[in-house]
């Protein structure tokens, strides 16, 4: 099957394996490379074979430059340091860079933004349709209710997750802040001690077991409360969203896009 050649980085990771499966399952997409961290024992082997499947004719490498050279898109669920390095290389190769990595600092985002001047980047803290709908609903409810309702974002993930709060929780907090017409940094409450301030948007994280990802946005008023909830039970939803983004990004103008753009739901662009 022809179609964009897609490289998956972090191919041995939880999301990397899912992304490979999603590429193979998507008509019109083709796996053209698999990149792992330097020193990994999969290097030089066939990616299908190491995943316990038929040979795919794609040799695992730790050299992103070589893998990206012939690719039309990169799907990247790795670490902030790796993703920043990949952004520059993907831009050089004029390949669409689909970034799922979370926990990126402002400095990381600035370097990724520089790459987006020359290439298409689609970055999302969450590639699921449901969460992107939840973002729109959160913005709408926050705008309707105002500061009489306290906003709290609670997220739960498996114990190996590196960053907290999750990228998705931050996007939900951002949506609530936009709905209220305030700047998130001015009202975000992390690691709270003491009484709640009026207007705070609070964040809390729970870690344990094999939780794929759960997010609640609570609007707590006097005598009533609204809870908007998303529960992910299968990482495949993120992987399929990322493949959709990789295909959507072909032939777009350079820029820093998000999943709302891909879904045609009017993201920031
Ligand atoms: P993981 O630890 O299972 O996988 C990360 C992989 O990246 C590992 O295999 C690691 O070896 C690899 N890696 C590290 N440095 C590398 C390098 N320089 N080159 C190539 N590979 C390298 O983690 P995970 O659960 O798969 O999550 C990865 C990231 O994706 C996290 O930031 C997580 O929060 C994020 N995530 C995003 C979404 C979304 O929808 N946006 C969904 C789930 C997870």
PDB file of C-alpha atoms and ligand atoms in Angstrom:
ATOM      1  CA  UNK A   1       0.000   0.000   0.000  1.00  0.00           C
ATOM      2  CA  UNK A   2       1.362   3.412  -0.929  1.00  0.00           C
ATOM      3  CA  UNK A   3       0.748   6.507   1.180  1.00  0.00           C
ATOM      4  CA  UNK A   4       2.884   8.490   3.546  1.00  0.00           C
ATOM      5  CA  UNK A   5       5.892   6.661   4.956  1.00  0.00           C
ATOM      6  CA  UNK A   6       5.698   7.021   8.729  1.00  0.00           C
ATOM      7  CA  UNK A   7       8.560   6.628  11.199  1.00  0.00           C
ATOM      8  CA  UNK A   8       7.707   5.770  14.803  1.00  0.00           C
ATOM      9  CA  UNK A   9      10.192   6.963  17.429  1.00  0.00           C
ATOM     10  CA  UNK A  10      10.334   5.409  20.880  1.00  0.00           C
ATOM     11  CA  UNK A  11       9.243   2.258  19.042  1.00  0.00           C
ATOM     12  CA  UNK A  12       9.734   0.019  22.073  1.00  0.00           C
ATOM     13  CA  UNK A  13       7.688   2.224  24.433  1.00  0.00           C
ATOM     14  CA  UNK A  14       4.078   1.757  25.531  1.00  0.00           C
ATOM     15  CA  UNK A  15       2.799   4.284  22.985  1.00  0.00           C
ATOM     16  CA  UNK A  16       5.439   3.525  20.331  1.00  0.00           C
ATOM     17  CA  UNK A  17       4.271  -0.099  20.022  1.00  0.00           C
ATOM     18  CA  UNK A  18       0.664   1.093  19.781  1.00  0.00           C
ATOM     19  CA  UNK A  19       1.598   3.627  17.113  1.00  0.00           C
ATOM     20  CA  UNK A  20       3.292   0.928  15.016  1.00  0.00           C
ATOM     21  CA  UNK A  21       0.179  -1.260  15.251  1.00  0.00           C
ATOM     22  CA  UNK A  22      -2.027   1.721  14.275  1.00  0.00           C
ATOM     23  CA  UNK A  23       0.157   2.548  11.247  1.00  0.00           C
ATOM     24  CA  UNK A  24       0.028  -1.084  10.084  1.00  0.00           C
ATOM     25  CA  UNK A  25      -3.766  -1.158  10.539  1.00  0.00           C
ATOM     26  CA  UNK A  26      -4.403   2.095   8.639  1.00  0.00           C
ATOM     27  CA  UNK A  27      -5.037   1.795   4.902  1.00  0.00           C
ATOM     28  CA  UNK A  28      -3.087   4.558   3.196  1.00  0.00           C
ATOM     29  CA  UNK A  29      -0.278   4.585   5.763  1.00  0.00           C
ATOM     30  CA  UNK A  30       3.056   2.761   5.574  1.00  0.00           C
ATOM     31  CA  UNK A  31       5.627   2.089   8.321  1.00  0.00           C
ATOM     32  CA  UNK A  32       8.951   3.333   6.944  1.00  0.00           C
ATOM     33  CA  UNK A  33      11.098   3.357  10.088  1.00  0.00           C
ATOM     34  CA  UNK A  34      11.352   2.522  13.787  1.00  0.00           C
ATOM     35  CA  UNK A  35      13.698   4.476  16.063  1.00  0.00           C
ATOM     36  CA  UNK A  36      14.708   3.484  19.596  1.00  0.00           C
ATOM     37  CA  UNK A  37      17.012   5.123  22.133  1.00  0.00           C
ATOM     38  CA  UNK A  38      20.771   4.602  21.670  1.00  0.00           C
ATOM     39  CA  UNK A  39      22.018   1.321  23.164  1.00  0.00           C
ATOM     40  CA  UNK A  40      18.661  -0.456  22.908  1.00  0.00           C
ATOM     41  CA  UNK A  41      18.949  -4.173  22.138  1.00  0.00           C
ATOM     42  CA  UNK A  42      16.409  -4.005  19.277  1.00  0.00           C
ATOM     43  CA  UNK A  43      18.850  -2.010  17.087  1.00  0.00           C
ATOM     44  CA  UNK A  44      19.597  -3.791  13.779  1.00  0.00           C
ATOM     45  CA  UNK A  45      16.656  -6.199  14.101  1.00  0.00           C
ATOM     46  CA  UNK A  46      13.404  -6.298  12.108  1.00  0.00           C
ATOM     47  CA  UNK A  47      10.643  -4.386  13.932  1.00  0.00           C
ATOM     48  CA  UNK A  48       7.983  -6.994  13.095  1.00  0.00           C
ATOM     49  CA  UNK A  49      10.165  -9.759  14.490  1.00  0.00           C
ATOM     50  CA  UNK A  50      10.941  -8.001  17.794  1.00  0.00           C
ATOM     51  CA  UNK A  51       7.236  -7.301  18.266  1.00  0.00           C
ATOM     52  CA  UNK A  52       6.562 -11.021  17.832  1.00  0.00           C
ATOM     53  CA  UNK A  53       4.969 -10.690  14.393  1.00  0.00           C
ATOM     54  CA  UNK A  54       5.891 -11.365  10.753  1.00  0.00           C
ATOM     55  CA  UNK A  55       8.967  -9.598   9.359  1.00  0.00           C
ATOM     56  CA  UNK A  56       8.065  -6.114   8.092  1.00  0.00           C
ATOM     57  CA  UNK A  57      11.307  -5.290   6.270  1.00  0.00           C
ATOM     58  CA  UNK A  58      11.907  -2.287   8.581  1.00  0.00           C
ATOM     59  CA  UNK A  59      15.159  -2.408  10.555  1.00  0.00           C
ATOM     60  CA  UNK A  60      15.182  -0.769  13.992  1.00  0.00           C
ATOM     61  CA  UNK A  61      17.716   2.048  14.262  1.00  0.00           C
ATOM     62  CA  UNK A  62      18.940   4.566  16.840  1.00  0.00           C
ATOM     63  CA  UNK A  63      19.754   7.097  14.089  1.00  0.00           C
ATOM     64  CA  UNK A  64      16.761   9.429  13.615  1.00  0.00           C
ATOM     65  CA  UNK A  65      18.533  11.414  10.868  1.00  0.00           C
ATOM     66  CA  UNK A  66      18.819   8.350   8.642  1.00  0.00           C
ATOM     67  CA  UNK A  67      15.251   7.192   9.381  1.00  0.00           C
ATOM     68  CA  UNK A  68      13.654  10.620   8.849  1.00  0.00           C
ATOM     69  CA  UNK A  69      15.428  11.271   5.524  1.00  0.00           C
ATOM     70  CA  UNK A  70      12.936   9.224   3.498  1.00  0.00           C
ATOM     71  CA  UNK A  71       9.849   9.735   5.702  1.00  0.00           C
ATOM     72  CA  UNK A  72       6.747  11.848   5.167  1.00  0.00           C
ATOM     73  CA  UNK A  73       5.776  11.798   8.856  1.00  0.00           C
ATOM     74  CA  UNK A  74       7.224  11.023  12.288  1.00  0.00           C
ATOM     75  CA  UNK A  75       5.083   9.841  15.200  1.00  0.00           C
ATOM     76  CA  UNK A  76       6.874  10.711  18.407  1.00  0.00           C
ATOM     77  CA  UNK A  77       5.875   9.559  21.900  1.00  0.00           C
ATOM     78  CA  UNK A  78       9.244   9.703  23.700  1.00  0.00           C
ATOM     79  CA  UNK A  79      10.798  12.168  26.159  1.00  0.00           C
ATOM     80  CA  UNK A  80      11.067  15.965  25.997  1.00  0.00           C
ATOM     81  CA  UNK A  81      14.822  15.868  25.234  1.00  0.00           C
ATOM     82  CA  UNK A  82      14.375  13.359  22.418  1.00  0.00           C
ATOM     83  CA  UNK A  83      11.356  15.196  20.974  1.00  0.00           C
ATOM     84  CA  UNK A  84      13.173  18.541  20.832  1.00  0.00           C
ATOM     85  CA  UNK A  85      16.064  16.902  18.952  1.00  0.00           C
ATOM     86  CA  UNK A  86      13.608  15.119  16.640  1.00  0.00           C
ATOM     87  CA  UNK A  87      11.779  18.396  15.840  1.00  0.00           C
ATOM     88  CA  UNK A  88      14.884  19.935  14.252  1.00  0.00           C
ATOM     89  CA  UNK A  89      15.645  16.769  12.266  1.00  0.00           C
ATOM     90  CA  UNK A  90      12.026  16.351  11.118  1.00  0.00           C
ATOM     91  CA  UNK A  91      11.984  19.965   9.916  1.00  0.00           C
ATOM     92  CA  UNK A  92      15.218  19.388   7.963  1.00  0.00           C
ATOM     93  CA  UNK A  93      13.604  16.362   6.322  1.00  0.00           C
ATOM     94  CA  UNK A  94      10.375  18.380   5.693  1.00  0.00           C
ATOM     95  CA  UNK A  95       8.436  15.577   7.366  1.00  0.00           C
ATOM     96  CA  UNK A  96       5.268  16.118   9.415  1.00  0.00           C
ATOM     97  CA  UNK A  97       6.186  15.771  13.099  1.00  0.00           C
ATOM     98  CA  UNK A  98       3.341  14.401  15.222  1.00  0.00           C
ATOM     99  CA  UNK A  99       4.257  15.017  18.855  1.00  0.00           C
ATOM    100  CA  UNK A 100       2.516  13.164  21.665  1.00  0.00           C
ATOM    101  CA  UNK A 101       5.282  13.609  24.251  1.00  0.00           C
ATOM    102  CA  UNK A 102       4.133  15.580  27.301  1.00  0.00           C
ATOM    103  CA  UNK A 103       6.006  17.416  30.059  1.00  0.00           C
ATOM    104  CA  UNK A 104       7.621  19.834  27.562  1.00  0.00           C
ATOM    105  CA  UNK A 105       9.076  22.985  29.181  1.00  0.00           C
ATOM    106  CA  UNK A 106       8.649  26.501  27.794  1.00  0.00           C
ATOM    107  CA  UNK A 107      12.214  26.280  26.432  1.00  0.00           C
ATOM    108  CA  UNK A 108      11.357  22.970  24.726  1.00  0.00           C
ATOM    109  CA  UNK A 109       8.216  24.534  23.220  1.00  0.00           C
ATOM    110  CA  UNK A 110      10.233  27.493  21.913  1.00  0.00           C
ATOM    111  CA  UNK A 111      12.620  25.137  20.101  1.00  0.00           C
ATOM    112  CA  UNK A 112       9.711  23.142  18.695  1.00  0.00           C
ATOM    113  CA  UNK A 113       8.058  26.415  17.612  1.00  0.00           C
ATOM    114  CA  UNK A 114      11.245  27.344  15.733  1.00  0.00           C
ATOM    115  CA  UNK A 115      11.083  24.046  13.845  1.00  0.00           C
ATOM    116  CA  UNK A 116       7.407  24.711  13.013  1.00  0.00           C
ATOM    117  CA  UNK A 117       8.457  27.730  10.958  1.00  0.00           C
ATOM    118  CA  UNK A 118       9.763  25.293   8.357  1.00  0.00           C
ATOM    119  CA  UNK A 119       7.618  22.212   8.800  1.00  0.00           C
ATOM    120  CA  UNK A 120       4.245  20.923   9.891  1.00  0.00           C
ATOM    121  CA  UNK A 121       4.023  19.990  13.560  1.00  0.00           C
ATOM    122  CA  UNK A 122       0.905  18.510  15.117  1.00  0.00           C
ATOM    123  CA  UNK A 123       1.258  18.485  18.887  1.00  0.00           C
ATOM    124  CA  UNK A 124      -1.370  17.298  21.322  1.00  0.00           C
ATOM    125  CA  UNK A 125      -1.272  16.326  24.973  1.00  0.00           C
ATOM    126  CA  UNK A 126      -4.042  13.924  24.038  1.00  0.00           C
ATOM    127  CA  UNK A 127      -4.920  12.498  20.619  1.00  0.00           C
ATOM    128  CA  UNK A 128      -8.320  11.041  21.522  1.00  0.00           C
ATOM    129  CA  UNK A 129     -11.551  12.367  20.011  1.00  0.00           C
ATOM    130  CA  UNK A 130     -13.313  12.226  23.396  1.00  0.00           C
ATOM    131  CA  UNK A 131     -10.767  14.373  25.220  1.00  0.00           C
ATOM    132  CA  UNK A 132     -10.752  16.955  22.470  1.00  0.00           C
ATOM    133  CA  UNK A 133     -14.539  17.177  22.767  1.00  0.00           C
ATOM    134  CA  UNK A 134     -14.133  17.487  26.542  1.00  0.00           C
ATOM    135  CA  UNK A 135     -11.825  20.469  26.009  1.00  0.00           C
ATOM    136  CA  UNK A 136     -14.552  22.276  24.053  1.00  0.00           C
ATOM    137  CA  UNK A 137     -17.187  21.428  26.666  1.00  0.00           C
ATOM    138  CA  UNK A 138     -14.937  22.613  29.514  1.00  0.00           C
ATOM    139  CA  UNK A 139     -14.405  25.980  27.815  1.00  0.00           C
ATOM    140  CA  UNK A 140     -18.172  26.326  27.288  1.00  0.00           C
ATOM    141  CA  UNK A 141     -19.199  25.352  30.830  1.00  0.00           C
ATOM    142  CA  UNK A 142     -16.539  27.596  32.406  1.00  0.00           C
ATOM    143  CA  UNK A 143     -17.787  30.539  30.339  1.00  0.00           C
ATOM    144  CA  UNK A 144     -21.403  29.883  31.357  1.00  0.00           C
ATOM    145  CA  UNK A 145     -20.778  29.433  35.094  1.00  0.00           C
ATOM    146  CA  UNK A 146     -18.124  31.992  35.985  1.00  0.00           C
ATOM    147  CA  UNK A 147     -16.226  32.202  39.259  1.00  0.00           C
ATOM    148  CA  UNK A 148     -19.104  31.151  41.533  1.00  0.00           C
ATOM    149  CA  UNK A 149     -18.223  27.589  40.573  1.00  0.00           C
ATOM    150  CA  UNK A 150     -14.798  26.331  41.673  1.00  0.00           C
ATOM    151  CA  UNK A 151     -12.930  24.476  38.894  1.00  0.00           C
ATOM    152  CA  UNK A 152     -10.823  21.461  39.839  1.00  0.00           C
ATOM    153  CA  UNK A 153      -9.057  19.143  37.378  1.00  0.00           C
ATOM    154  CA  UNK A 154      -8.317  15.644  38.658  1.00  0.00           C
ATOM    155  CA  UNK A 155      -6.296  13.181  36.586  1.00  0.00           C
ATOM    156  CA  UNK A 156      -5.253   9.559  37.155  1.00  0.00           C
ATOM    157  CA  UNK A 157      -2.542   7.565  35.327  1.00  0.00           C
ATOM    158  CA  UNK A 158      -0.323   4.480  35.721  1.00  0.00           C
ATOM    159  CA  UNK A 159       2.587   4.713  38.114  1.00  0.00           C
ATOM    160  CA  UNK A 160       5.335   4.968  35.459  1.00  0.00           C
ATOM    161  CA  UNK A 161       4.118   8.306  34.106  1.00  0.00           C
ATOM    162  CA  UNK A 162       6.930  10.878  34.406  1.00  0.00           C
ATOM    163  CA  UNK A 163       5.077  14.211  34.402  1.00  0.00           C
ATOM    164  CA  UNK A 164       2.307  15.589  36.636  1.00  0.00           C
ATOM    165  CA  UNK A 165      -0.191  17.038  36.113  1.00  0.00           C
ATOM    166  CA  UNK A 166      -0.760  15.327  32.776  1.00  0.00           C
ATOM    167  CA  UNK A 167      -0.585  17.282  29.525  1.00  0.00           C
ATOM    168  CA  UNK A 168      -4.303  16.670  29.155  1.00  0.00           C
ATOM    169  CA  UNK A 169      -5.072  18.103  32.604  1.00  0.00           C
ATOM    170  CA  UNK A 170      -3.156  21.245  31.647  1.00  0.00           C
ATOM    171  CA  UNK A 171      -5.116  21.533  28.383  1.00  0.00           C
ATOM    172  CA  UNK A 172      -8.376  21.215  30.330  1.00  0.00           C
ATOM    173  CA  UNK A 173      -7.217  23.869  32.814  1.00  0.00           C
ATOM    174  CA  UNK A 174      -6.266  26.096  29.881  1.00  0.00           C
ATOM    175  CA  UNK A 175      -9.729  25.602  28.343  1.00  0.00           C
ATOM    176  CA  UNK A 176     -11.424  26.543  31.645  1.00  0.00           C
ATOM    177  CA  UNK A 177      -9.205  29.647  31.906  1.00  0.00           C
ATOM    178  CA  UNK A 178     -10.066  30.647  28.323  1.00  0.00           C
ATOM    179  CA  UNK A 179     -13.766  30.181  29.070  1.00  0.00           C
ATOM    180  CA  UNK A 180     -13.470  32.549  32.020  1.00  0.00           C
ATOM    181  CA  UNK A 181     -11.259  35.003  30.177  1.00  0.00           C
ATOM    182  CA  UNK A 182      -8.299  34.636  32.589  1.00  0.00           C
ATOM    183  CA  UNK A 183      -4.666  33.550  32.210  1.00  0.00           C
ATOM    184  CA  UNK A 184      -4.088  30.036  33.526  1.00  0.00           C
ATOM    185  CA  UNK A 185      -0.690  30.881  35.049  1.00  0.00           C
ATOM    186  CA  UNK A 186      -2.365  33.517  37.248  1.00  0.00           C
ATOM    187  CA  UNK A 187      -4.958  31.147  38.709  1.00  0.00           C
ATOM    188  CA  UNK A 188      -3.425  27.637  38.523  1.00  0.00           C
ATOM    189  CA  UNK A 189      -3.156  25.984  41.929  1.00  0.00           C
ATOM    190  CA  UNK A 190      -0.689  23.073  42.149  1.00  0.00           C
ATOM    191  CA  UNK A 191       0.560  21.324  45.322  1.00  0.00           C
ATOM    192  CA  UNK A 192      -1.917  23.291  47.318  1.00  0.00           C
ATOM    193  CA  UNK A 193      -1.722  23.997  51.034  1.00  0.00           C
ATOM    194  CA  UNK A 194      -4.188  26.181  52.898  1.00  0.00           C
ATOM    195  CA  UNK A 195      -7.550  27.511  51.808  1.00  0.00           C
ATOM    196  CA  UNK A 196      -8.728  27.702  48.239  1.00  0.00           C
ATOM    197  CA  UNK A 197      -8.622  31.159  46.646  1.00  0.00           C
ATOM    198  CA  UNK A 198     -11.686  32.316  44.736  1.00  0.00           C
ATOM    199  CA  UNK A 199     -11.029  31.891  41.013  1.00  0.00           C
ATOM    200  CA  UNK A 200      -8.362  29.188  41.436  1.00  0.00           C
ATOM    201  CA  UNK A 201      -8.194  26.423  38.837  1.00  0.00           C
ATOM    202  CA  UNK A 202      -6.871  23.508  40.890  1.00  0.00           C
ATOM    203  CA  UNK A 203      -4.940  20.444  39.731  1.00  0.00           C
ATOM    204  CA  UNK A 204      -4.594  17.073  41.456  1.00  0.00           C
ATOM    205  CA  UNK A 205      -2.881  13.885  40.242  1.00  0.00           C
ATOM    206  CA  UNK A 206      -3.332  10.255  41.201  1.00  0.00           C
ATOM    207  CA  UNK A 207      -0.798   7.570  40.135  1.00  0.00           C
ATOM    208  CA  UNK A 208      -1.134   3.811  40.280  1.00  0.00           C
ATOM    209  CA  UNK A 209      -1.525   0.420  38.660  1.00  0.00           C
ATOM    210  CA  UNK A 210      -2.168   0.272  34.933  1.00  0.00           C
ATOM    211  CA  UNK A 211      -4.562   3.245  34.616  1.00  0.00           C
ATOM    212  CA  UNK A 212      -4.431   4.377  30.970  1.00  0.00           C
ATOM    213  CA  UNK A 213      -5.752   7.897  31.662  1.00  0.00           C
ATOM    214  CA  UNK A 214      -8.732   9.456  33.426  1.00  0.00           C
ATOM    215  CA  UNK A 215      -9.695  13.135  33.643  1.00  0.00           C
ATOM    216  CA  UNK A 216     -12.439  14.856  35.629  1.00  0.00           C
ATOM    217  CA  UNK A 217     -13.227  18.545  35.426  1.00  0.00           C
ATOM    218  CA  UNK A 218     -15.376  19.459  38.421  1.00  0.00           C
ATOM    219  CA  UNK A 219     -17.325  22.705  38.667  1.00  0.00           C
ATOM    220  CA  UNK A 220     -18.306  22.901  42.343  1.00  0.00           C
ATOM    221  CA  UNK A 221     -20.893  25.504  43.309  1.00  0.00           C
ATOM    222  CA  UNK A 222     -23.060  26.088  46.368  1.00  0.00           C
ATOM    223  CA  UNK A 223     -25.500  23.194  46.564  1.00  0.00           C
ATOM    224  CA  UNK A 224     -24.636  21.612  43.204  1.00  0.00           C
ATOM    225  CA  UNK A 225     -21.713  20.353  41.162  1.00  0.00           C
ATOM    226  CA  UNK A 226     -21.061  19.402  37.534  1.00  0.00           C
ATOM    227  CA  UNK A 227     -18.428  16.783  36.675  1.00  0.00           C
ATOM    228  CA  UNK A 228     -17.211  16.328  33.097  1.00  0.00           C
ATOM    229  CA  UNK A 229     -15.337  13.038  32.829  1.00  0.00           C
ATOM    230  CA  UNK A 230     -13.264  11.177  30.233  1.00  0.00           C
ATOM    231  CA  UNK A 231     -11.939   7.679  30.788  1.00  0.00           C
ATOM    232  CA  UNK A 232      -9.465   6.111  28.370  1.00  0.00           C
ATOM    233  CA  UNK A 233      -9.321   2.325  28.583  1.00  0.00           C
ATOM    234  CA  UNK A 234      -7.200   1.589  25.496  1.00  0.00           C
ATOM    235  CA  UNK A 235      -4.010   3.386  24.378  1.00  0.00           C
ATOM    236  CA  UNK A 236      -5.019   2.533  20.807  1.00  0.00           C
ATOM    237  CA  UNK A 237      -7.219   5.658  20.740  1.00  0.00           C
ATOM    238  CA  UNK A 238      -4.149   7.903  21.092  1.00  0.00           C
ATOM    239  CA  UNK A 239      -2.195   5.939  18.495  1.00  0.00           C
ATOM    240  CA  UNK A 240      -5.009   6.026  15.936  1.00  0.00           C
ATOM    241  CA  UNK A 241      -5.414   9.778  16.500  1.00  0.00           C
ATOM    242  CA  UNK A 242      -1.686  10.263  15.912  1.00  0.00           C
ATOM    243  CA  UNK A 243      -1.802   8.346  12.611  1.00  0.00           C
ATOM    244  CA  UNK A 244      -4.792  10.436  11.553  1.00  0.00           C
ATOM    245  CA  UNK A 245      -2.757  13.571  12.366  1.00  0.00           C
ATOM    246  CA  UNK A 246       0.212  12.269  10.338  1.00  0.00           C
ATOM    247  CA  UNK A 247      -1.983  11.811   7.274  1.00  0.00           C
ATOM    248  CA  UNK A 248      -3.853  15.118   7.819  1.00  0.00           C
ATOM    249  CA  UNK A 249      -0.545  17.004   7.981  1.00  0.00           C
ATOM    250  CA  UNK A 250       0.569  16.027   4.474  1.00  0.00           C
ATOM    251  CA  UNK A 251       0.654  19.052   2.110  1.00  0.00           C
ATOM    252  CA  UNK A 252      -0.313  21.553   4.859  1.00  0.00           C
ATOM    253  CA  UNK A 253       1.493  24.861   5.231  1.00  0.00           C
ATOM    254  CA  UNK A 254       4.239  24.860   7.895  1.00  0.00           C
ATOM    255  CA  UNK A 255       2.893  25.578  11.376  1.00  0.00           C
ATOM    256  CA  UNK A 256       2.227  24.367  14.901  1.00  0.00           C
ATOM    257  CA  UNK A 257      -1.148  22.588  14.790  1.00  0.00           C
ATOM    258  CA  UNK A 258      -3.118  20.649  17.385  1.00  0.00           C
ATOM    259  CA  UNK A 259      -5.656  17.834  17.381  1.00  0.00           C
ATOM    260  CA  UNK A 260      -8.586  20.252  17.255  1.00  0.00           C
ATOM    261  CA  UNK A 261      -7.256  21.373  13.851  1.00  0.00           C
ATOM    262  CA  UNK A 262      -7.069  17.753  12.692  1.00  0.00           C
ATOM    263  CA  UNK A 263     -10.630  17.108  13.866  1.00  0.00           C
ATOM    264  CA  UNK A 264     -11.857  20.311  12.194  1.00  0.00           C
ATOM    265  CA  UNK A 265     -12.949  21.660  15.582  1.00  0.00           C
ATOM    266  CA  UNK A 266     -11.215  25.039  15.298  1.00  0.00           C
ATOM    267  CA  UNK A 267      -8.043  24.680  17.373  1.00  0.00           C
ATOM    268  CA  UNK A 268      -5.599  27.483  17.988  1.00  0.00           C
ATOM    269  CA  UNK A 269      -3.504  26.606  14.921  1.00  0.00           C
TER     270      UNK A 269
HETATM  271  P1  LIG B   1       7.406   4.895  27.611  1.00  0.00           P
HETATM  272  O1  LIG B   1       8.426   5.197  28.663  1.00  0.00           O
HETATM  273  O2  LIG B   1       6.751   3.547  27.607  1.00  0.00           O
HETATM  274  O3  LIG B   1       8.042   5.123  26.150  1.00  0.00           O
HETATM  275  C1  LIG B   1       8.940   6.147  25.831  1.00  0.00           C
HETATM  276  C2  LIG B   1       9.960   5.537  24.892  1.00  0.00           C
HETATM  277  O4  LIG B   1      10.827   6.565  24.381  1.00  0.00           O
HETATM  278  C3  LIG B   1      10.871   4.490  25.584  1.00  0.00           C
HETATM  279  O5  LIG B   1      10.804   3.288  24.855  1.00  0.00           O
HETATM  280  C4  LIG B   1      12.261   5.130  25.479  1.00  0.00           C
HETATM  281  O6  LIG B   1      13.283   4.156  25.301  1.00  0.00           O
HETATM  282  C5  LIG B   1      12.100   5.986  24.232  1.00  0.00           C
HETATM  283  N1  LIG B   1      13.143   7.010  24.072  1.00  0.00           N
HETATM  284  C6  LIG B   1      13.723   7.790  25.021  1.00  0.00           C
HETATM  285  N2  LIG B   1      14.672   8.557  24.459  1.00  0.00           N
HETATM  286  C7  LIG B   1      14.714   8.262  23.144  1.00  0.00           C
HETATM  287  C8  LIG B   1      15.495   8.708  22.041  1.00  0.00           C
HETATM  288  N3  LIG B   1      16.443   9.636  22.195  1.00  0.00           N
HETATM  289  N4  LIG B   1      15.249   8.182  20.818  1.00  0.00           N
HETATM  290  C9  LIG B   1      14.296   7.243  20.637  1.00  0.00           C
HETATM  291  N5  LIG B   1      13.530   6.750  21.652  1.00  0.00           N
HETATM  292  C10 LIG B   1      13.736   7.273  22.885  1.00  0.00           C
HETATM  293  O7  LIG B   1       6.306   6.058  27.735  1.00  0.00           O
HETATM  294  P2  LIG B   1       4.849   6.118  27.080  1.00  0.00           P
HETATM  295  O8  LIG B   1       3.828   5.717  28.079  1.00  0.00           O
HETATM  296  O9  LIG B   1       4.859   5.460  25.745  1.00  0.00           O
HETATM  297  O10 LIG B   1       4.699   7.696  26.904  1.00  0.00           O
HETATM  298  C11 LIG B   1       5.596   8.443  26.114  1.00  0.00           C
HETATM  299  C12 LIG B   1       5.146   9.921  26.108  1.00  0.00           C
HETATM  300  O11 LIG B   1       3.869  10.031  25.471  1.00  0.00           O
HETATM  301  C13 LIG B   1       4.958  10.511  27.508  1.00  0.00           C
HETATM  302  O12 LIG B   1       5.375  11.862  27.477  1.00  0.00           O
HETATM  303  C14 LIG B   1       3.451  10.408  27.740  1.00  0.00           C
HETATM  304  O13 LIG B   1       2.956  11.356  28.658  1.00  0.00           O
HETATM  305  C15 LIG B   1       2.962  10.706  26.345  1.00  0.00           C
HETATM  306  N6  LIG B   1       1.584  10.253  26.027  1.00  0.00           N
HETATM  307  C16 LIG B   1       0.855  11.079  25.248  1.00  0.00           C
HETATM  308  C17 LIG B   1      -0.417  10.713  24.834  1.00  0.00           C
HETATM  309  C18 LIG B   1      -1.171  11.632  23.897  1.00  0.00           C
HETATM  310  O14 LIG B   1      -2.295  11.294  23.455  1.00  0.00           O
HETATM  311  N7  LIG B   1      -0.581  12.777  23.526  1.00  0.00           N
HETATM  312  C19 LIG B   1      -0.951   9.479  25.221  1.00  0.00           C
HETATM  313  C20 LIG B   1      -0.165   8.637  26.032  1.00  0.00           C
HETATM  314  C21 LIG B   1       1.112   9.023  26.415  1.00  0.00           C
END
